[in-house]
Structure formats: structure tokens, C-alpha cells
Coordinates of C-alpha atoms in Angstrom, one line a residue:
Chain U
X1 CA 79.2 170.3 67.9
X2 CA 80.9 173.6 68.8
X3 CA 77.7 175.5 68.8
X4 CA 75.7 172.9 70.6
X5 CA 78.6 172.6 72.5
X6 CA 78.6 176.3 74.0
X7 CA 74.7 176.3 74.1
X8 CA 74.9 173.4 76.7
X9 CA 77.4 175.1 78.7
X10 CA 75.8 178.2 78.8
X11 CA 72.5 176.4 80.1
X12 CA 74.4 174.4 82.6
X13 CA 76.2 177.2 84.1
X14 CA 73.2 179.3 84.3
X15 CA 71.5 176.9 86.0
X16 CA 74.0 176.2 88.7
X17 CA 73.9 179.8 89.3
X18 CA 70.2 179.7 89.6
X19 CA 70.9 176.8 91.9
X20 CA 73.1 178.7 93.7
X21 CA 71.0 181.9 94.4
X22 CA 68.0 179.6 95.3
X23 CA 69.8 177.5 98.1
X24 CA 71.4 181.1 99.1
X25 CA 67.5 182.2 99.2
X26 CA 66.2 179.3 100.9
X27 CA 69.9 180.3 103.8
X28 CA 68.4 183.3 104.1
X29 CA 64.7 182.5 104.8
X30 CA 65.4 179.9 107.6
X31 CA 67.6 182.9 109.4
X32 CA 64.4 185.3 108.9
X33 CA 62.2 182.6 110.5
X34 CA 64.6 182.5 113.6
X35 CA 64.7 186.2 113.6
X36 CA 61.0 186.2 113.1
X37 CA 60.0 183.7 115.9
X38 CA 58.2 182.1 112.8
X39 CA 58.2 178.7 113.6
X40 CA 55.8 177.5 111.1
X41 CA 58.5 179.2 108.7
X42 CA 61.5 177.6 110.6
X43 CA 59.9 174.7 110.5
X44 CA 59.5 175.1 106.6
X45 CA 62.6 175.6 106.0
X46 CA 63.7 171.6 106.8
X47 CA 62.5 168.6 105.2
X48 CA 59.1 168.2 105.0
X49 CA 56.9 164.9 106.3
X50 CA 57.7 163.3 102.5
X51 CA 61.2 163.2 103.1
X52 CA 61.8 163.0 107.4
X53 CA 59.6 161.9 109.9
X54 CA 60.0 162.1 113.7
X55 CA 63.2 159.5 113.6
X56 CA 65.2 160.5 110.9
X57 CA 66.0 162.7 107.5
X58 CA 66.4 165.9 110.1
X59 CA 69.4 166.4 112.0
X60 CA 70.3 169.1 113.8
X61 CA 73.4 170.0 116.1
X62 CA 72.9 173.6 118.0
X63 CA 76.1 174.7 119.2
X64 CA 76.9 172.8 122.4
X65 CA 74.0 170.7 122.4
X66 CA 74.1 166.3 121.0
X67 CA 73.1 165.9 117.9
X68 CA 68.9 165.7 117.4
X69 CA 67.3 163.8 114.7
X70 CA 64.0 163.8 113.4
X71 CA 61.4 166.7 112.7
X72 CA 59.9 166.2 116.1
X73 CA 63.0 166.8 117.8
X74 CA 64.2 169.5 115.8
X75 CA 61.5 171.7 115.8
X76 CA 60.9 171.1 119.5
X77 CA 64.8 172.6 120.0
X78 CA 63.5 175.3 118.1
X79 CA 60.4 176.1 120.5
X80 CA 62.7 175.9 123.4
X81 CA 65.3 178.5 121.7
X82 CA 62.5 181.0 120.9
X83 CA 60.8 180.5 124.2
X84 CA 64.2 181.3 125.8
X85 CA 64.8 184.4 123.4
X86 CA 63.3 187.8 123.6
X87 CA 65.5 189.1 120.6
X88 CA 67.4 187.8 118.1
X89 CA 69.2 189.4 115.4
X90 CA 71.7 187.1 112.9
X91 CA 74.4 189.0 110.6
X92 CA 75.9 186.3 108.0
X93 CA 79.3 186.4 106.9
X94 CA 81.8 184.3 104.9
X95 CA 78.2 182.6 103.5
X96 CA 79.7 180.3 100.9
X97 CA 77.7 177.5 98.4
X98 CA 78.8 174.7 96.2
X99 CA 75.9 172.5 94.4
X100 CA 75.8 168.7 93.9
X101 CA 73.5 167.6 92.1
X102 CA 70.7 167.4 94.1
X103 CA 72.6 168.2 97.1
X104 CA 74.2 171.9 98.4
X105 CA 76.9 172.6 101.1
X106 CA 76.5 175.7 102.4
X107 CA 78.8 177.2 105.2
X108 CA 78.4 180.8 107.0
X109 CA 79.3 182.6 110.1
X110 CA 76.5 183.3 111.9
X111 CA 77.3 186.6 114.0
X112 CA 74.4 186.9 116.3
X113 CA 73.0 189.5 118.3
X114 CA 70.5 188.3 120.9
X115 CA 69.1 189.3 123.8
X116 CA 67.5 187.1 127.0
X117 CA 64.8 187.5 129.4
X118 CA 63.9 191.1 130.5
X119 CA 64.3 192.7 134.1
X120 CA 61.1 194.4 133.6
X121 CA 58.0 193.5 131.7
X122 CA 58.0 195.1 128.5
X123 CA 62.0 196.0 128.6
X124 CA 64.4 194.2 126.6
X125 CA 66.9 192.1 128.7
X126 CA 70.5 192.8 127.6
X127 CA 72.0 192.3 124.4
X128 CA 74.9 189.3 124.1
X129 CA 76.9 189.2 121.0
X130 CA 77.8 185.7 120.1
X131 CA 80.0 183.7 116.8
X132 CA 78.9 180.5 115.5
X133 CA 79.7 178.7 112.4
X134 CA 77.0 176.4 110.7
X135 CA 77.2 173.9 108.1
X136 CA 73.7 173.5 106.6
X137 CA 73.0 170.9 104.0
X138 CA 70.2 171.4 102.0
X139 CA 68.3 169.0 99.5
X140 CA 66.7 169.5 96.3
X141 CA 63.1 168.9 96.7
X142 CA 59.9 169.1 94.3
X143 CA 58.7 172.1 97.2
X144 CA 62.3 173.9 96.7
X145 CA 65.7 174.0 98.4
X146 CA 65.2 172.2 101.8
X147 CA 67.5 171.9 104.9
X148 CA 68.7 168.4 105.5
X149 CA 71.2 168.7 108.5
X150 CA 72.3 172.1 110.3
X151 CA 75.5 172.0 112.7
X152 CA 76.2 175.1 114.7
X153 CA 79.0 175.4 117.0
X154 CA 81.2 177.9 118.9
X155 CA 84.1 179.8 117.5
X156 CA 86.3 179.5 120.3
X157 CA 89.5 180.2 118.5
X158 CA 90.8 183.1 117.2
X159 CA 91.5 181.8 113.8
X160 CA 94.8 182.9 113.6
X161 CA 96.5 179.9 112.7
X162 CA 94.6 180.2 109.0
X163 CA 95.4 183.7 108.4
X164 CA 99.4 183.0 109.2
X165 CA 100.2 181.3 105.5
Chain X
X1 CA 55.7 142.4 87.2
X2 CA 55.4 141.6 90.6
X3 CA 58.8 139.1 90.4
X4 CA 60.4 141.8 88.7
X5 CA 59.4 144.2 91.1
X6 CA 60.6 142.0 94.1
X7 CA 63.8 141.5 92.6
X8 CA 64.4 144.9 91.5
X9 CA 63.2 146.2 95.1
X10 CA 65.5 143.1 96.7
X11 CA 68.6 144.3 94.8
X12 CA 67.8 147.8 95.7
X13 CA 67.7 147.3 98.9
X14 CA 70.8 145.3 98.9
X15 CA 72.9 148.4 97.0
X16 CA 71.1 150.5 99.6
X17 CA 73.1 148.0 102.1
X18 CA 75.9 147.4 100.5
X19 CA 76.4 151.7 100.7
X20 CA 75.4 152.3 104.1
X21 CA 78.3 149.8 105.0
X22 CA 80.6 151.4 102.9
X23 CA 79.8 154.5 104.3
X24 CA 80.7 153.6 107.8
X25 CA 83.8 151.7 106.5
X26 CA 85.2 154.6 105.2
X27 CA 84.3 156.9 108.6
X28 CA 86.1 154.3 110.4
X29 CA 88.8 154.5 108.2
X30 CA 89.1 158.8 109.0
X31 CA 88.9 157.9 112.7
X32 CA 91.7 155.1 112.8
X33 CA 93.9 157.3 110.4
X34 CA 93.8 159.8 112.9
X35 CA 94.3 157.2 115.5
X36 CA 97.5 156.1 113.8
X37 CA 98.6 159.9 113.1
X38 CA 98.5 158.6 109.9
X39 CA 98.4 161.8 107.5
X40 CA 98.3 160.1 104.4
X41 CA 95.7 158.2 105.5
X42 CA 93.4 161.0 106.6
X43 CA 93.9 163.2 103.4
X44 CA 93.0 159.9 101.6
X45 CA 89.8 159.6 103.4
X46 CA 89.1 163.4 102.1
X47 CA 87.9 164.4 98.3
X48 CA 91.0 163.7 96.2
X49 CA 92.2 166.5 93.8
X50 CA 89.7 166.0 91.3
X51 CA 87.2 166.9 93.7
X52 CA 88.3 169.4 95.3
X53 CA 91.3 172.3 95.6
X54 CA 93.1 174.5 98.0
X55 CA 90.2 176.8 97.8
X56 CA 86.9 174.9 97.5
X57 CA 85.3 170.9 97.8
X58 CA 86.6 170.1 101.1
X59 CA 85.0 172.1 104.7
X60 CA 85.9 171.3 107.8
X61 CA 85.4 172.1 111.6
X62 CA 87.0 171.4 114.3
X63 CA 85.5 171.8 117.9
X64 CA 85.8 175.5 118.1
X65 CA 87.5 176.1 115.6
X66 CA 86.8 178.6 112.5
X67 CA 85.8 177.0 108.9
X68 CA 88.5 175.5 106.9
X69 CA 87.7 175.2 103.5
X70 CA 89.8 173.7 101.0
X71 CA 92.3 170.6 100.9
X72 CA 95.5 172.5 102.0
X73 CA 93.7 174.5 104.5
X74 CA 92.6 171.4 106.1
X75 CA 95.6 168.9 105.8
X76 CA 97.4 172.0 107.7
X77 CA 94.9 171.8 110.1
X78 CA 95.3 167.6 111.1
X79 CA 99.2 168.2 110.7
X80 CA 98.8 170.7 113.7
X81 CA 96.3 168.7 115.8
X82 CA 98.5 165.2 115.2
X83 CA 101.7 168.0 116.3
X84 CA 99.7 168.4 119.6
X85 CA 98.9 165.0 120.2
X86 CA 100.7 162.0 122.0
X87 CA 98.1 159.4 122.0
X88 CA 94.1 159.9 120.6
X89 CA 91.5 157.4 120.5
X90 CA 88.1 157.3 119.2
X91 CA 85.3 155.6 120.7
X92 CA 82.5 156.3 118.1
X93 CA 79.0 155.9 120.2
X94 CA 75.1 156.9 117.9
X95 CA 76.9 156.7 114.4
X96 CA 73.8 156.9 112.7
X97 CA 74.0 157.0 108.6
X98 CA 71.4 158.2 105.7
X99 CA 72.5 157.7 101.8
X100 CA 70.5 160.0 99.7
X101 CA 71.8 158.7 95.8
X102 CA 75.7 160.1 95.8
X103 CA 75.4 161.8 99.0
X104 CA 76.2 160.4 102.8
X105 CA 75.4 162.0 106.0
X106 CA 76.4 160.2 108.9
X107 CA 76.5 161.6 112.7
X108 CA 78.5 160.7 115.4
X109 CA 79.4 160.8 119.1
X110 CA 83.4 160.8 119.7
X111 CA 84.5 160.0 123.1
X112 CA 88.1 160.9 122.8
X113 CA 90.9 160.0 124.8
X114 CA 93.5 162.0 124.2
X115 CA 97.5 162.8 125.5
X116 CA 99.3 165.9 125.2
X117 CA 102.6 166.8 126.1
X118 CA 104.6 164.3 128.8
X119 CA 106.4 166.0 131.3
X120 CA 109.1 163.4 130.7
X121 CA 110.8 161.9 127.5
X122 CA 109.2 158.8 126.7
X123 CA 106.3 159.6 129.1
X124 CA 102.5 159.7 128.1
X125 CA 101.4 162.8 129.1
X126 CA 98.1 163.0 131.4
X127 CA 95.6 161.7 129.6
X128 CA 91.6 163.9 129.3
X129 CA 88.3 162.5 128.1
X130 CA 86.2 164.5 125.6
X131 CA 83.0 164.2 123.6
X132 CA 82.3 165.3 120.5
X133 CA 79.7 165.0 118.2
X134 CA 80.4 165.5 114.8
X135 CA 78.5 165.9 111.3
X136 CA 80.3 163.8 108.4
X137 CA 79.0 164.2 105.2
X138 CA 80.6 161.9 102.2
X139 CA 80.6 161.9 98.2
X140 CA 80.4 159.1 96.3
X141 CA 83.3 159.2 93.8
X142 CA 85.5 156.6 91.5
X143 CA 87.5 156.0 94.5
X144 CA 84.7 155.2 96.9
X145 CA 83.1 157.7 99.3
X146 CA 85.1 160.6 100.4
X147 CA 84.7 163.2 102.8
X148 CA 83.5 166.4 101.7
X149 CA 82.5 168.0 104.9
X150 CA 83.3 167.4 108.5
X151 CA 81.7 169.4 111.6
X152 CA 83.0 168.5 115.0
X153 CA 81.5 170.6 118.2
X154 CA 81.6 169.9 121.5
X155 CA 78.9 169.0 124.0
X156 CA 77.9 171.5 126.5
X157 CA 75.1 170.7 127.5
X158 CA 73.8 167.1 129.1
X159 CA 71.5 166.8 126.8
X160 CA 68.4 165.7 129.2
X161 CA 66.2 168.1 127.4
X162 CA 66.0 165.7 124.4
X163 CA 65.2 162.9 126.6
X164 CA 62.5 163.9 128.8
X165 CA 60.1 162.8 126.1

């Protein structure tokens, strides 16, 4: 029992660590896609046709914006965001995973660096630096990690009150 | 076959019921503990111990606010909204819900009325309209379903973009 014992441990842990790196991988690729202007890639990234359809399984908050639902919705926020974006750059901090079964909970600070329409064709218009935190919910899916819900809203706070204890 | 299958489908779809309501019971339970300023109440309607610690299991949001992640982190955080507070009510508006085995994810709209400060003892201080929309994502567990994440932003924007369709 011992031996068996350790052997299923050491499987089980290794695979929520591959779990882990895999929902981390598929954090990262829907941030690329942004930075990209892929939005067949962004698009990817969510919950395909067998699991959302144009009313529900996607939902999606953008900071300051009501909550959309649907993969019609979603990606149409998407083309709007790129269309309005010339540059975009996203640094992630305080990324941080925990698996559930088939589910993963995965908040980050999104620390972007963007820039909006040009004064002259060709030029880049000027860069804003922005803070958002996300909370993006992926699900376990036979195609890989997939994004179920995203939230994104303003830090508006300093944060001191955490950092006091 | 086919009257098992119905009556495996029918009491499917009845447990798929029977969650969903469950589901929206125990959000209305969050938003009337914080109603009540009920503290107990709202840590209840959280992951319990077993579930989560002062470092990890339970994330949270507030509109602005930076993440919070953990159970002490977050009680602190409700113990210094409900400080702030006189009077809040919750008028939840598109609470829409999807159960995905042991997992919940349920949006909604708050439209808050809130107090702060009176000028004068025993006053109710002006009171100010806010909307919120908010992501609330619940486990299943022994004790019912429990909150593991919340995300709460505010709106910014009217939202007419998603409705020109």
C-alpha cells in the first residue's frame, strides 16, 4: 500500500503541475493573440462552437463595460478593441493558478501598454500605460485548456489597505 | 432503452434544475448577508476552511479594487466595506447561471443603493445609486455551493455597443 501509495501521489501531483503549466500556456497565448491582433487566435483561445454558442458558455466583462455573453458577442468586443488599437503591449504580473478538476481559476495583473489612433499616417499615436486585473476561468476541453469567462476591471485603488497587515 | 433513457435524461435534467436553483439560492444568500452586514453570514457563503486558507481557494474583487486572494484577506476586506457603510441594498438585474458538473458561474447586474456617513447621529447619510456587474463563480462542496471567486467592476460605459445588433 505504501509503495502504491507514493506512486499515486507522485502521478497525481505531476499531473496537476502539468495542469498547471498548460492552463498557464493557454494565459499566455490568449495575451499573444491580443498583442498579435490575431483574432482567429483570440478567438481560439475561448470555448469553441461544441461547448458556447452565440447565447451562452462565453462571458466576458472588459473593464468598464456590462457583462457580454456568447461567442458572437465576445469576439465582436474583440474586433472593436483591435479596431480601436494601434499597439498593444501586456506585461503579466501576480499571474496565479489553482486547478479543479476540470475547471482552473486563474488571476493576473495585466499591466498594459497601448497606444491609440496615430496623428499621422504611419506614426504611432501615444502610448497610455494602464492596470487591470482579470479573472479568467478556463475549462478543460478534449481541444486543450479553454477560456470559459474573462472579467477585467480597473485598479483604481492603491492597494494599500492589503499591504498594511 | 428508450424508457430508460427518458428517465435517466428526465432526472438529469431535474438535478440540472434542482442546481441551478441552488446556485442562485446561495448568491442571494451573499447579497442579503451583505445587506444585513451580516459577517458571519457572508464568510459562510465563501469556501469554508477545508477549501480554502489565508493564502489560497478564495479571490475576490471589488470594483476597483486590487485582487484579494485568501479567506482572511477577504473577510478583512467586507469588515472594511460594512465599516463604510450605513445602509446597502442590492437589486440583482441579468443574473444569468451555467452549472458545468461541480462548478457555477453566474453573472450579475448590482444596482446598489448605498449610505455612507450621516452628518447627524441617527441620520441616514445621502444615499448614491451604483451598478455593478459582477462574475460569481461557486464550488460545489459538502456544505452546498460556496463561493470561490467573486469579480465586481463597475460599468463605464452604456453599453449600447452590445445592443445595436
Amino acid at each position: 500500500m505504501a509503495g502504491d501509495g507514493r506512486s499515486v501521489g507522485d502521478r497525481a501531483s505531476a499531473e496537476a503541475e502539468l495542469d498547471r503549466l498548460a492552463v498557464l500556456a493557454a494565459n499566455q497565448a490568449l495575451y499573444e493573440a491580443l498583442e498579435n491582433g490575431d483574432l482567429e487566435a483570440v478567438e481560439n483561445a475561448w470555448l469553441g462552437p461544441e461547448d458556447a454558442d452565440d447565447k451562452h458558455g462565453a462571458v466576458c466583462v472588459h473593464p468598464g463595460w456590462p457583462v457580454l455573453r456568447g461567442r458572437a458577442q465576445v469576439t465582436r468586443s474583440y474586433m472593436l478593441i483591435m479596431a480601436n488599437t494601434e499597439y498593444i503591449q501586456f506585461f503579466l504580473t501576480d499571474v496565479e493558478c489553482e486547478v479543479q478538476g476540470d475547471t482552473a481559476l486563474l488571476t493576473c495583473t495585466e499591466n498594459i501598454l497601448s497606444g491609440g489612433e496615430a496623428e499621422e499616417e504611419g506614426e504611432l499615436g501615444p502610448l497610455v500605460g494602464g492596470k487591470v486585473v482579470s479573472t479568467n476561468l478556463f475549462r478543460r476541453t478534449p481541444d486543450g485548456w479553454k477560456l470559459w469567462s474573462h472579467h477585467g476591471s480597473p485598479v483604481l485603488t492603491s492597494g494599500d489597505d492589503e499591504d498594511e497587515e
